[in-house]
Short mmCIF file of C-alpha atoms in Angstrom, two decimals:
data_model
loop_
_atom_site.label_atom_id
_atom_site.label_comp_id
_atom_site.label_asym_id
_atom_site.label_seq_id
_atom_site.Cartn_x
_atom_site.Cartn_y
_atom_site.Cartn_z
CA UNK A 1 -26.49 13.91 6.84
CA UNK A 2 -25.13 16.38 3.98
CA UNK A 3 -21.86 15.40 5.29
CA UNK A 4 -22.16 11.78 5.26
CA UNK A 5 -23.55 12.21 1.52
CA UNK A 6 -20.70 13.53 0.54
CA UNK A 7 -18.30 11.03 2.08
CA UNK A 8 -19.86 8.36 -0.20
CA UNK A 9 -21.14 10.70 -3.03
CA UNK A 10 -17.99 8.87 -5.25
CA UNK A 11 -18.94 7.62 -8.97
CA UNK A 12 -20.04 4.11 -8.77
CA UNK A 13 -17.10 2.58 -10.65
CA UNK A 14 -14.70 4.17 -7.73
CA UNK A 15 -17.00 2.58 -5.33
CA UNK A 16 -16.72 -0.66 -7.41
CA UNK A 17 -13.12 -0.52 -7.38
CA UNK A 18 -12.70 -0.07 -3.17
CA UNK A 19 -14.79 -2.78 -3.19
CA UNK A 20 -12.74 -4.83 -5.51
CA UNK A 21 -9.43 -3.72 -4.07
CA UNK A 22 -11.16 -4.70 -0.56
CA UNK A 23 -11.48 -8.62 -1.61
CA UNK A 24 -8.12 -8.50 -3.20
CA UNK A 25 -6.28 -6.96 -0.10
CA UNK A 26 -7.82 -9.74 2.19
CA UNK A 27 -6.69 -12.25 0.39
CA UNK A 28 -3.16 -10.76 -0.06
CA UNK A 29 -3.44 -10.09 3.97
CA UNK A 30 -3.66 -14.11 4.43
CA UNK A 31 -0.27 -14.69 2.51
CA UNK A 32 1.40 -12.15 4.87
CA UNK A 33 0.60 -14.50 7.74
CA UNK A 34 0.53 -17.93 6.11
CA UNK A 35 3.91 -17.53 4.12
CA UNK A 36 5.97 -17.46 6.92
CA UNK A 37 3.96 -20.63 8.73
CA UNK A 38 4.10 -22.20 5.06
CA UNK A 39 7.84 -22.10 4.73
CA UNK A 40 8.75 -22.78 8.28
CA UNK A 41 6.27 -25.96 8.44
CA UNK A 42 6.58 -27.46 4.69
CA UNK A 43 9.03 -25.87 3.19
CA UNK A 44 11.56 -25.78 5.75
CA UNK A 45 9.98 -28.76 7.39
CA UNK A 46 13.57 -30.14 10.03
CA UNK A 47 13.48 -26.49 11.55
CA UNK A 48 17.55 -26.59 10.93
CA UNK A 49 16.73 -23.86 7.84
CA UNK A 50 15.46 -23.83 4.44
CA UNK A 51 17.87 -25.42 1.87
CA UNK A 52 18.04 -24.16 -1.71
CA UNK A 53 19.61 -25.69 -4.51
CA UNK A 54 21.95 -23.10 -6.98
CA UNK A 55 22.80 -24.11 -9.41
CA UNK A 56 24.01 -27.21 -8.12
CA UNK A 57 24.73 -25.94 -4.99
CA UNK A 58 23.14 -26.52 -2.09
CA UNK A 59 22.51 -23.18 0.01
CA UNK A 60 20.91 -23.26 3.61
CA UNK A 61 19.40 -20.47 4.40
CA UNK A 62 18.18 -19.38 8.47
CA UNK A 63 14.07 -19.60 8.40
CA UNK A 64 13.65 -15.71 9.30
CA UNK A 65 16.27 -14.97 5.91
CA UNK A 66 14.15 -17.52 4.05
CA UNK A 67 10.88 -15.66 4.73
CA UNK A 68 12.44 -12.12 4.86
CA UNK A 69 13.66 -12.79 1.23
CA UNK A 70 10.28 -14.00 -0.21
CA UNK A 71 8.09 -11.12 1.43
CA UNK A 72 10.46 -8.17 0.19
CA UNK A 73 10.87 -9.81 -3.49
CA UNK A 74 7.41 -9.06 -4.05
CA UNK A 75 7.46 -5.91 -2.21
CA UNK A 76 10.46 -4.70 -4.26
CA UNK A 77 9.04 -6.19 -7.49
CA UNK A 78 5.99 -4.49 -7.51
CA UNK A 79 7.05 -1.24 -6.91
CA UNK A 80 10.04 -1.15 -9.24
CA UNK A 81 7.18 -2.07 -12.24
CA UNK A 82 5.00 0.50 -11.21
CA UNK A 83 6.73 3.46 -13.23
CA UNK A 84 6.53 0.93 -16.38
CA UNK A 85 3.25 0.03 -16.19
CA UNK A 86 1.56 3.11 -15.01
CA UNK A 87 3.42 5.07 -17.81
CA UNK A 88 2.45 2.03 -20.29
CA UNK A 89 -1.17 2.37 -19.15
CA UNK A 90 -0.89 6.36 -19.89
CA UNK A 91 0.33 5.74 -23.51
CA UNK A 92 -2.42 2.95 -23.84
CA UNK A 93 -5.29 4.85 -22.18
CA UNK A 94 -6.96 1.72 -21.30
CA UNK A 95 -6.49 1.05 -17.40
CA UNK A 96 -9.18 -1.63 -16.68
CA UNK A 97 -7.16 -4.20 -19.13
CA UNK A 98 -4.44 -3.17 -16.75
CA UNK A 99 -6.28 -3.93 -13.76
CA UNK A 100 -8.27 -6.95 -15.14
CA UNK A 101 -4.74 -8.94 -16.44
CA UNK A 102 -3.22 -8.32 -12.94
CA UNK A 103 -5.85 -9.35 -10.99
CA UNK A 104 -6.01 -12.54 -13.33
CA UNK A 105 -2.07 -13.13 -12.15
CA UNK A 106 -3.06 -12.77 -8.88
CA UNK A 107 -5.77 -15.33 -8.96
CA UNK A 108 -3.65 -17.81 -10.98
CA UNK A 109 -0.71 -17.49 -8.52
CA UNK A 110 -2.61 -17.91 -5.27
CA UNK A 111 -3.98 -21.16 -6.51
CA UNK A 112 -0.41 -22.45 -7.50
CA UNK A 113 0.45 -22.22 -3.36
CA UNK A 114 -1.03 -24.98 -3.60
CA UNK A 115 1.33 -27.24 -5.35
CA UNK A 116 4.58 -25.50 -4.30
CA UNK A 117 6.77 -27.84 -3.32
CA UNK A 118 10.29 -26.03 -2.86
CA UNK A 119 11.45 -22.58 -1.77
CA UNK A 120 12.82 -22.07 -5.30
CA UNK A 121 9.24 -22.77 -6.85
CA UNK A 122 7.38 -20.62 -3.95
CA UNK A 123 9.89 -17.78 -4.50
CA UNK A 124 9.09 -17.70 -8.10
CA UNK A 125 5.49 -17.33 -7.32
CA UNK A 126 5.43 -14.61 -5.24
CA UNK A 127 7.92 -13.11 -7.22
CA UNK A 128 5.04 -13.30 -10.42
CA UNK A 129 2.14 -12.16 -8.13
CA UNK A 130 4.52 -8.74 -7.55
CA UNK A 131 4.68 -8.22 -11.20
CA UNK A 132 1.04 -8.86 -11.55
CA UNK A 133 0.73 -6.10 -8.60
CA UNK A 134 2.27 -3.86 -10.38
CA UNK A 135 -0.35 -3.80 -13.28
CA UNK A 136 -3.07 -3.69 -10.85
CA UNK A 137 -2.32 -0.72 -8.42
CA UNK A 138 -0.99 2.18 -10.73
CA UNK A 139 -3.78 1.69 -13.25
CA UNK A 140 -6.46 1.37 -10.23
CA UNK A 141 -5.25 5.00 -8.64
CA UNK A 142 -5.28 6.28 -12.37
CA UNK A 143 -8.96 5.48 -12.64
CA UNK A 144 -9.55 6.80 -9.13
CA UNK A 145 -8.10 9.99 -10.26
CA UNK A 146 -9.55 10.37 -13.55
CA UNK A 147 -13.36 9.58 -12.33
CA UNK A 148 -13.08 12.36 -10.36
CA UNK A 149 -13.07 15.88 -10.14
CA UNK A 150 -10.69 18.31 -8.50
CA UNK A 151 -13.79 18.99 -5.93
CA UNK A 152 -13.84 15.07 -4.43
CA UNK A 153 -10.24 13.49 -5.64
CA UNK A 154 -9.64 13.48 -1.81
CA UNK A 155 -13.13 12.10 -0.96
CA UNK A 156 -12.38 9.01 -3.44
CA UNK A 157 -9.02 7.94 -2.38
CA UNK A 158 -9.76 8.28 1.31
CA UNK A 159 -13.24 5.84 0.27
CA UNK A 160 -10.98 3.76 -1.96
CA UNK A 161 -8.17 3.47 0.89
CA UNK A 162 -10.74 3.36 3.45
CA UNK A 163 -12.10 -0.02 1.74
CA UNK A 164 -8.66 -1.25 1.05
CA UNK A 165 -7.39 -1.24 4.72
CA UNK A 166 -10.95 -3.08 5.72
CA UNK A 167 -9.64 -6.21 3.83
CA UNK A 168 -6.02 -5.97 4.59
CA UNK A 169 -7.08 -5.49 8.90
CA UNK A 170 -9.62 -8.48 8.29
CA UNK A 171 -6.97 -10.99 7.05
CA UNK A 172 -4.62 -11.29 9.57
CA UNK A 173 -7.01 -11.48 12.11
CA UNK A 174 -8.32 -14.90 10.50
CA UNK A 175 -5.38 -16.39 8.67
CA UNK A 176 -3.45 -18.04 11.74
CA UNK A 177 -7.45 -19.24 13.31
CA UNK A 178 -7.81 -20.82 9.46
CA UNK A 179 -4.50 -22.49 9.26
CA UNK A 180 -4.39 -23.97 12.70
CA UNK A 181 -7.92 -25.11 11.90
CA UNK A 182 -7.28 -27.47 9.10
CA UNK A 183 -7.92 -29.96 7.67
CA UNK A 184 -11.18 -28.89 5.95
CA UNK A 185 -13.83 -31.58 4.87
CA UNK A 186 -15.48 -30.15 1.62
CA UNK A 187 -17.29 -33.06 0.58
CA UNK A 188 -15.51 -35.56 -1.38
CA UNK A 189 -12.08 -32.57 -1.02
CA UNK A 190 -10.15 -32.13 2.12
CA UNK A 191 -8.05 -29.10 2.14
CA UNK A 192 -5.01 -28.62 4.42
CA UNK A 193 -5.17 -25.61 6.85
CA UNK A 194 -2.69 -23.99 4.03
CA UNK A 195 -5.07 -25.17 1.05
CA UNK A 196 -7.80 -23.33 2.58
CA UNK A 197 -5.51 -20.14 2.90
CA UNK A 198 -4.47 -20.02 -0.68
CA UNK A 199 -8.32 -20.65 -1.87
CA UNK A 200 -9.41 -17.75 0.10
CA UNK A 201 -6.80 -15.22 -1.24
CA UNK A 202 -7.52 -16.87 -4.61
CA UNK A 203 -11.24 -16.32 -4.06
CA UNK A 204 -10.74 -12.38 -3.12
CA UNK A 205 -8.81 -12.30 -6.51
CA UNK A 206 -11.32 -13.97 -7.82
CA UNK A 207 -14.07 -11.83 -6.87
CA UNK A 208 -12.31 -8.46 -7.38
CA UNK A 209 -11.73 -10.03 -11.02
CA UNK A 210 -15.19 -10.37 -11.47
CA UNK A 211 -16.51 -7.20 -10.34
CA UNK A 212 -14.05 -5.05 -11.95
CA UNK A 213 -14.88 -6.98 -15.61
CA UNK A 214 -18.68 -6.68 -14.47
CA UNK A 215 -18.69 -2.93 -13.59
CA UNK A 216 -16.43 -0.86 -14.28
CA UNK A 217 -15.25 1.28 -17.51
CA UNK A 218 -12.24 3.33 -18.31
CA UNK A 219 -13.54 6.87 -18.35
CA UNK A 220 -13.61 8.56 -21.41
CA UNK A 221 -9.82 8.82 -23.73
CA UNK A 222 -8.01 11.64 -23.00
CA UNK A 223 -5.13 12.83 -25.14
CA UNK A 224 -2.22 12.08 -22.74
CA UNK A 225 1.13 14.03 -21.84
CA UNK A 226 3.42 11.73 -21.08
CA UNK A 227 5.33 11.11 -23.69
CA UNK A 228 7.79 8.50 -24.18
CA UNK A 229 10.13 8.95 -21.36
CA UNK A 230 9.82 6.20 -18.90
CA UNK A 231 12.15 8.54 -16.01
CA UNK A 232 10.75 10.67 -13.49
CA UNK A 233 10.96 13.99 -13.14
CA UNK A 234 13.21 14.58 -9.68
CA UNK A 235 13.96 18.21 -10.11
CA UNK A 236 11.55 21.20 -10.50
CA UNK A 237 12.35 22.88 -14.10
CA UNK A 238 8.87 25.15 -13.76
CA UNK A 239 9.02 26.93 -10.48
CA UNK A 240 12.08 29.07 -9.49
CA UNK A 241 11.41 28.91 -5.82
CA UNK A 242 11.52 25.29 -6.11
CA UNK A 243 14.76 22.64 -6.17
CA UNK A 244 12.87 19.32 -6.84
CA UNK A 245 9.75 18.44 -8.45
CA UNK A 246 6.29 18.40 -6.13
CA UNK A 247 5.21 14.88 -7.07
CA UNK A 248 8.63 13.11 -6.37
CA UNK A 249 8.65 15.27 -3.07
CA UNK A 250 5.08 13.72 -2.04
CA UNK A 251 7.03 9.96 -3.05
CA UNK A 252 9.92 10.68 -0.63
CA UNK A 253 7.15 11.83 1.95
CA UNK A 254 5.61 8.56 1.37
CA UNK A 255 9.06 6.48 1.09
CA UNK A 256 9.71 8.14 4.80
CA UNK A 257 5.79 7.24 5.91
CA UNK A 258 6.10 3.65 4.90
CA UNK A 259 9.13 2.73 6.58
CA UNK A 260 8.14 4.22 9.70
CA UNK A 261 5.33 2.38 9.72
CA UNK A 262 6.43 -1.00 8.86
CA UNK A 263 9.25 -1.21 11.21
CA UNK A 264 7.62 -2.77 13.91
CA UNK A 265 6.93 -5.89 11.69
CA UNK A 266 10.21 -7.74 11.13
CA UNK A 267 10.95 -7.32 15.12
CA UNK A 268 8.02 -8.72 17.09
CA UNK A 269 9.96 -11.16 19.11
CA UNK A 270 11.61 -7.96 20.46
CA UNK A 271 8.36 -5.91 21.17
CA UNK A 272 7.11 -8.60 22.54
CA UNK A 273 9.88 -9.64 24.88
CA UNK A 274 10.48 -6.12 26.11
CA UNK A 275 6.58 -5.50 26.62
CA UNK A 276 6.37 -8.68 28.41
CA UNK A 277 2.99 -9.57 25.76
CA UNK A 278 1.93 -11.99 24.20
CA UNK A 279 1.57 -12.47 20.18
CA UNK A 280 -2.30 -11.48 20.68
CA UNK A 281 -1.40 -8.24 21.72
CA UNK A 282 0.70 -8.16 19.51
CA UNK A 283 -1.81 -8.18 17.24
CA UNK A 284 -3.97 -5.86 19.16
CA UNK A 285 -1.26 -3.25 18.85
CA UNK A 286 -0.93 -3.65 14.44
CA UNK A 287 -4.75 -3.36 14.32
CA UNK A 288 -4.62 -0.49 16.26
CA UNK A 289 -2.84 1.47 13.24
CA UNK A 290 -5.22 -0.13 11.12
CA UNK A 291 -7.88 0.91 13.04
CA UNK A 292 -7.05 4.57 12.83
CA UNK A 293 -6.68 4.93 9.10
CA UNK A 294 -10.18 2.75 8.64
CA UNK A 295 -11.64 5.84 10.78
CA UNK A 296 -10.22 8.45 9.16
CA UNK A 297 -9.06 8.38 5.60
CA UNK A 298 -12.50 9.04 3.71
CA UNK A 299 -13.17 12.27 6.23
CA UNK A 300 -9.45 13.51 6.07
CA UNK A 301 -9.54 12.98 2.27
CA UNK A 302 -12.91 14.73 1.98
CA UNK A 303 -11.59 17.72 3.90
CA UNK A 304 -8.54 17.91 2.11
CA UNK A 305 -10.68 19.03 -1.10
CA UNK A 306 -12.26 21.87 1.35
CA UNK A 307 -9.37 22.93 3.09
CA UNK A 308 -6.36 21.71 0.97
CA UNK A 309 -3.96 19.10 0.69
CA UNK A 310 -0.76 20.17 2.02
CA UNK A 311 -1.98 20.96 5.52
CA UNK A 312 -3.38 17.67 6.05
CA UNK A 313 0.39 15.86 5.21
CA UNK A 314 2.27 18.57 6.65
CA UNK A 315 0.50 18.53 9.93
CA UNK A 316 0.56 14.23 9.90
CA UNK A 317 4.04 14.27 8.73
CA UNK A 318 5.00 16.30 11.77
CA UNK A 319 2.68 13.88 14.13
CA UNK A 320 4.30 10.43 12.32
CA UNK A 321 7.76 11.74 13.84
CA UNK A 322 6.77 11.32 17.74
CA UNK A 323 4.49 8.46 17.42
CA UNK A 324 7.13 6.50 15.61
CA UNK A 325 10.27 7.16 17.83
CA UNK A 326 7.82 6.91 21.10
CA UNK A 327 7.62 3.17 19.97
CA UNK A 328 11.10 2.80 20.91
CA UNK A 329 11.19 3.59 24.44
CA UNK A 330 7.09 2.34 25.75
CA UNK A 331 7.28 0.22 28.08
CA UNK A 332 3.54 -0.71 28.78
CA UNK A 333 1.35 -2.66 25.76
CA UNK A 334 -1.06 0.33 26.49
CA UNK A 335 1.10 2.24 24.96
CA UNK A 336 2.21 0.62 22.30
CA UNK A 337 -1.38 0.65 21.22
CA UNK A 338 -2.28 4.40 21.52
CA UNK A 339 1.09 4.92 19.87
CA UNK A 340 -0.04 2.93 17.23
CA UNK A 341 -3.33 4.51 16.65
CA UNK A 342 -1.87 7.76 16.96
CA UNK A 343 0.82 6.67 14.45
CA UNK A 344 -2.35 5.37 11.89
CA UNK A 345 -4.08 8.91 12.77
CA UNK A 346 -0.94 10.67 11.41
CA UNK A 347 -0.67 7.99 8.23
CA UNK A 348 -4.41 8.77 7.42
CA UNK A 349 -3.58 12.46 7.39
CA UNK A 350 -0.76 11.95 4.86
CA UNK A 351 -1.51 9.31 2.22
CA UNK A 352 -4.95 10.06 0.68
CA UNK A 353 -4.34 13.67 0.38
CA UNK A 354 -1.13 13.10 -0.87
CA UNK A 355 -2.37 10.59 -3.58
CA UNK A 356 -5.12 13.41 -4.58
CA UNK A 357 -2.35 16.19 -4.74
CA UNK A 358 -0.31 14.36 -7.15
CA UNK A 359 -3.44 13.53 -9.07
CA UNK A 360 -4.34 17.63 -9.48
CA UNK A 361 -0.48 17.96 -10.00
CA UNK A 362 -0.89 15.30 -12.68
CA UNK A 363 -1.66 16.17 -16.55
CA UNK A 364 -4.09 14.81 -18.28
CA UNK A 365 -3.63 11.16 -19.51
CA UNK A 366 -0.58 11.21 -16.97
CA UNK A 367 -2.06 9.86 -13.75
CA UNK A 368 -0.75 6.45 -14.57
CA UNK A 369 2.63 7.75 -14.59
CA UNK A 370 2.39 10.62 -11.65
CA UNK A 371 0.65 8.64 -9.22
CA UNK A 372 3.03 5.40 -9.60
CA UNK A 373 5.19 7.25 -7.96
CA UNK A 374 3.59 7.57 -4.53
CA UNK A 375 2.57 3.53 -5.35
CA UNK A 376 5.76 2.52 -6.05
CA UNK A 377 7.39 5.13 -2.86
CA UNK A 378 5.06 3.05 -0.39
CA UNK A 379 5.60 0.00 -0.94
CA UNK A 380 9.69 0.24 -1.40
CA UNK A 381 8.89 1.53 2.35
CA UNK A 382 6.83 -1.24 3.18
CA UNK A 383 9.88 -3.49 1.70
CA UNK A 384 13.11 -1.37 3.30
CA UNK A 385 11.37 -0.89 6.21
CA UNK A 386 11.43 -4.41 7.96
CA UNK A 387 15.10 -5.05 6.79
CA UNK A 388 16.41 -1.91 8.75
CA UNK A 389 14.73 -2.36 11.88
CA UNK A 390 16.35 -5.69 11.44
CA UNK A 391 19.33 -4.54 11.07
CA UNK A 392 19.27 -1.52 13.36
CA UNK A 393 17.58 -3.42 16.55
CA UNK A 394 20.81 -5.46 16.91
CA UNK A 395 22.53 -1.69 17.72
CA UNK A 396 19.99 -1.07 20.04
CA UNK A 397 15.89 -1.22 20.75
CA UNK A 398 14.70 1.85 19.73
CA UNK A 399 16.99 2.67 16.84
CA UNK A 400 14.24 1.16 14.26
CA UNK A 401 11.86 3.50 15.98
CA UNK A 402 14.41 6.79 15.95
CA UNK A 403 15.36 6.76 12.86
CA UNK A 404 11.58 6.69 11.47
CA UNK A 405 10.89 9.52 13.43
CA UNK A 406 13.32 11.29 11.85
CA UNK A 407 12.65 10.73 8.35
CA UNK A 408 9.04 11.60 9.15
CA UNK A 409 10.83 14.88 10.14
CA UNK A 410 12.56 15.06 6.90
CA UNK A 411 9.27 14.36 4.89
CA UNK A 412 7.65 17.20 6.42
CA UNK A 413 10.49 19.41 6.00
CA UNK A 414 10.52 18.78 2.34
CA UNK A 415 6.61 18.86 2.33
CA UNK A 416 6.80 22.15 3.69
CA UNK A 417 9.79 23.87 1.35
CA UNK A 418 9.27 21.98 -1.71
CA UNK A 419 5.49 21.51 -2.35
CA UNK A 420 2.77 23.82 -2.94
CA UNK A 421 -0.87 23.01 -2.51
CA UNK A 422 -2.28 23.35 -6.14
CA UNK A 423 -5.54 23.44 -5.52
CA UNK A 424 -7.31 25.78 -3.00
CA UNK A 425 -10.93 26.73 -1.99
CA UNK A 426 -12.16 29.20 -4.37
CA UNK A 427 -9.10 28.80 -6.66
CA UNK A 428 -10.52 25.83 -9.15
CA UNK A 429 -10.47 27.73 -11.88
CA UNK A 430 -12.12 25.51 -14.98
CA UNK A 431 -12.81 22.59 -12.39
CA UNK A 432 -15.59 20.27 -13.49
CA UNK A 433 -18.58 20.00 -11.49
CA UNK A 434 -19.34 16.55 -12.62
CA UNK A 435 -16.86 13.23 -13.05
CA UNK A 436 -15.81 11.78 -16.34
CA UNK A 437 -18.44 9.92 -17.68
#
């Protein structure tokens, strides 16, 4: 029992926030799976491609390009604006305006789905609901990290991850159900399959909108550090036994992480053909990941403030290296799954802790700034990895699967040489017992 209060023993405004980030995530979950079906069914429509006028020039563009394009514009986007608004948010000092005016974007751009009728217009949404991403997430981790203490910064980002990856598993799993379901009867309304999609992910908005404005506070102003230099710091100037800086070695570690784990997406026609499965186990096999980091991120985060944080993302660095490249030569959908699972194990063990290292490495009024760089390293992973197990599967299967095994090998060699674990057991020295109020 004393251990399960302290899994949840967060400050109600973190709790607040997982929940909000929860609704949001499911509703951004849906696009992942309607998108594609949207442009392949309306906005592609003959099934000979997706033509796109440029200025004056018509340009047809091959479905899987046409969807590839869309999904990684946001991707890339929102973590390129991360560094911008996280360090605007740190000179500002007030992160729930951050969160609140991205979360409005978000709602406002699901709802135009709606009444997209070209590539060029659907391309420009997504492309605004990245930039209103990257408002939300920097500013969200900042007030994660600040409402803590050095004592439970792990505890609150595993809870706050925890709560995130609960909407993000949820929406896939009913997206393609709603879609196929349609048309909707609402009354005097009838919504499209599609229609219904985009309401949902505008209600999650909607309702993470509503409970951030309702709830939550920025903690109380702290004098910030960050000056006015929007680059980041890549090499260490403060420790001699140390070539690059600790915070951009946790981003690479992350960079690494994220494209191993997103390979698998762009190539499921593959998996599935060489498995011999169907797209159900298919699915199976992502949740499985999912499944793993539900599980595990609040405990692994909660021990990390016991027992350290480098440990924890060494030790899953060094696991993410065989259960990525094992993907690549499976041969059973059994074991795709456990290699999945073991592969979210191995993610759980990395990201929270990692996000609460930077955030004791972080100065104070700087966690906008420090931590968008572990934001922004994910999701360029989540982007880059799709496109090079694109590219790489036409050179052979498991090349995709090799080559994130060995940059999970990389992370943890850089983990290991370049980063130190700031804060140990016994060694908080000034640490405050209670959050910011």
């Amino acid at each position: 029992m004393a251990y399960v209060r302290r899994l949840f023993a967060v400050d109600r405004r973190v709790l607040v926030l997982a929940l909000a980030r929860a609704a949001d995530a499911l509703g951004n979950s849906f696009l992942i799976v309607v998108l594609p079906l949207y442009i392949a069914d309306v906005i592609g429509g003959s099934g000979a491609g997706v033509t796109v006028d440029i200025v004056g020039f018509d340009v047809t563009l091959a479905q899987s390009l046409a969807v590839g394009i869309v999904l990684s514009m946001f991707g890339f986007l929102n973590s390129f604006g991360q560094p911008f608004t996280g360090r605007w948010s740190d000179r500002v000092g007030k992160r729930r305006a951050f969160v609140l005016f991205g979360l409005v974007v978000l709602t406002v751009t699901n709802v135009a789905y709606a009444f997209a009728g070209s590539y060029v217009s659907l391309f420009v949404i997504r492309a605004l609901q990245g930039f209103g991403v990257a408002f939300t997430v920097p500013a969200t981790i900042a007030l994660v990290n600040e409402l803590a203490t050095d004592d439970t910064r792990g505890n609150n980002m595993g809870v706050f991850n925890t709560f995130r990856l609960l909407g993000f598993g949820l929406g896939p799993i009913v997206a393609g159900g709603l879609v196929h379901g349609g048309p909707y009867a609402l009354g005097v309304v009838t919504l499209s399959g599609y229609n219904a999609a985009f309401a949902i992910a505008a209600g999650g908005a909607l309702v993470s909108l509503v409970l951030v404005t309702l709830l939550v506070t920025d903690p109380e102003r702290i004098d910030d550090d960050a000056g006015d230099d929007l680059s980041i710091a890549v090499l260490d100037h403060e420790r001699d036994d140390k070539l690059l800086d600790p915070v951009f070695t946790l981003g690479l570690a992350s960079l690494f992480m994220a494209i191993g784990i997103a390979l698998i997406s762009a190539i499921e026609a593959d998996v599935n053909a060489r498995l011999d499965q169907t797209a159900f186990l298919f699915g199976i096999e992502f949740a499985a990941f999912v499944l793993a980091q539900v599980l595990l991120q609040a405990p692994i985060g909660s021990a990390s403030d016991s027992y350290g944080r480098k440990p924890f993302i060494l030790y899953g660095l060094v696991l993410l290296a065989p259960a990525t490249a094992v993907q690549g030569f499976v041969t059973e959908p059994w074991m795709m799954i456990v290699a999945r699972f073991v592969q979210g194990v191995a993610g759980a063990a990395v990201f929270a802790p990692a996000l609460a290292l930077a955030g004791d490495y972080a100065r104070a009024g700087q966690s906008g700034t420090q931590l968008s760089v572990l934001t922004m390293a994910f999701g360029l992973g989540v982007a880059i990895g799709p496109l090079a197990s694109g590219a790489l599967a036409t050179v052979a299967y498991a090349a995709p699967f090799v080559l994130g095994g060995l940059l999970a090998l990389l992370g943890a060699g850089l983990v290991y040489t370049q980063v130190s674990d700031k804060v140990k057991p016994g060694e908080r020295e000034g640490a405050d017992a209670t959050a910011a109020d």
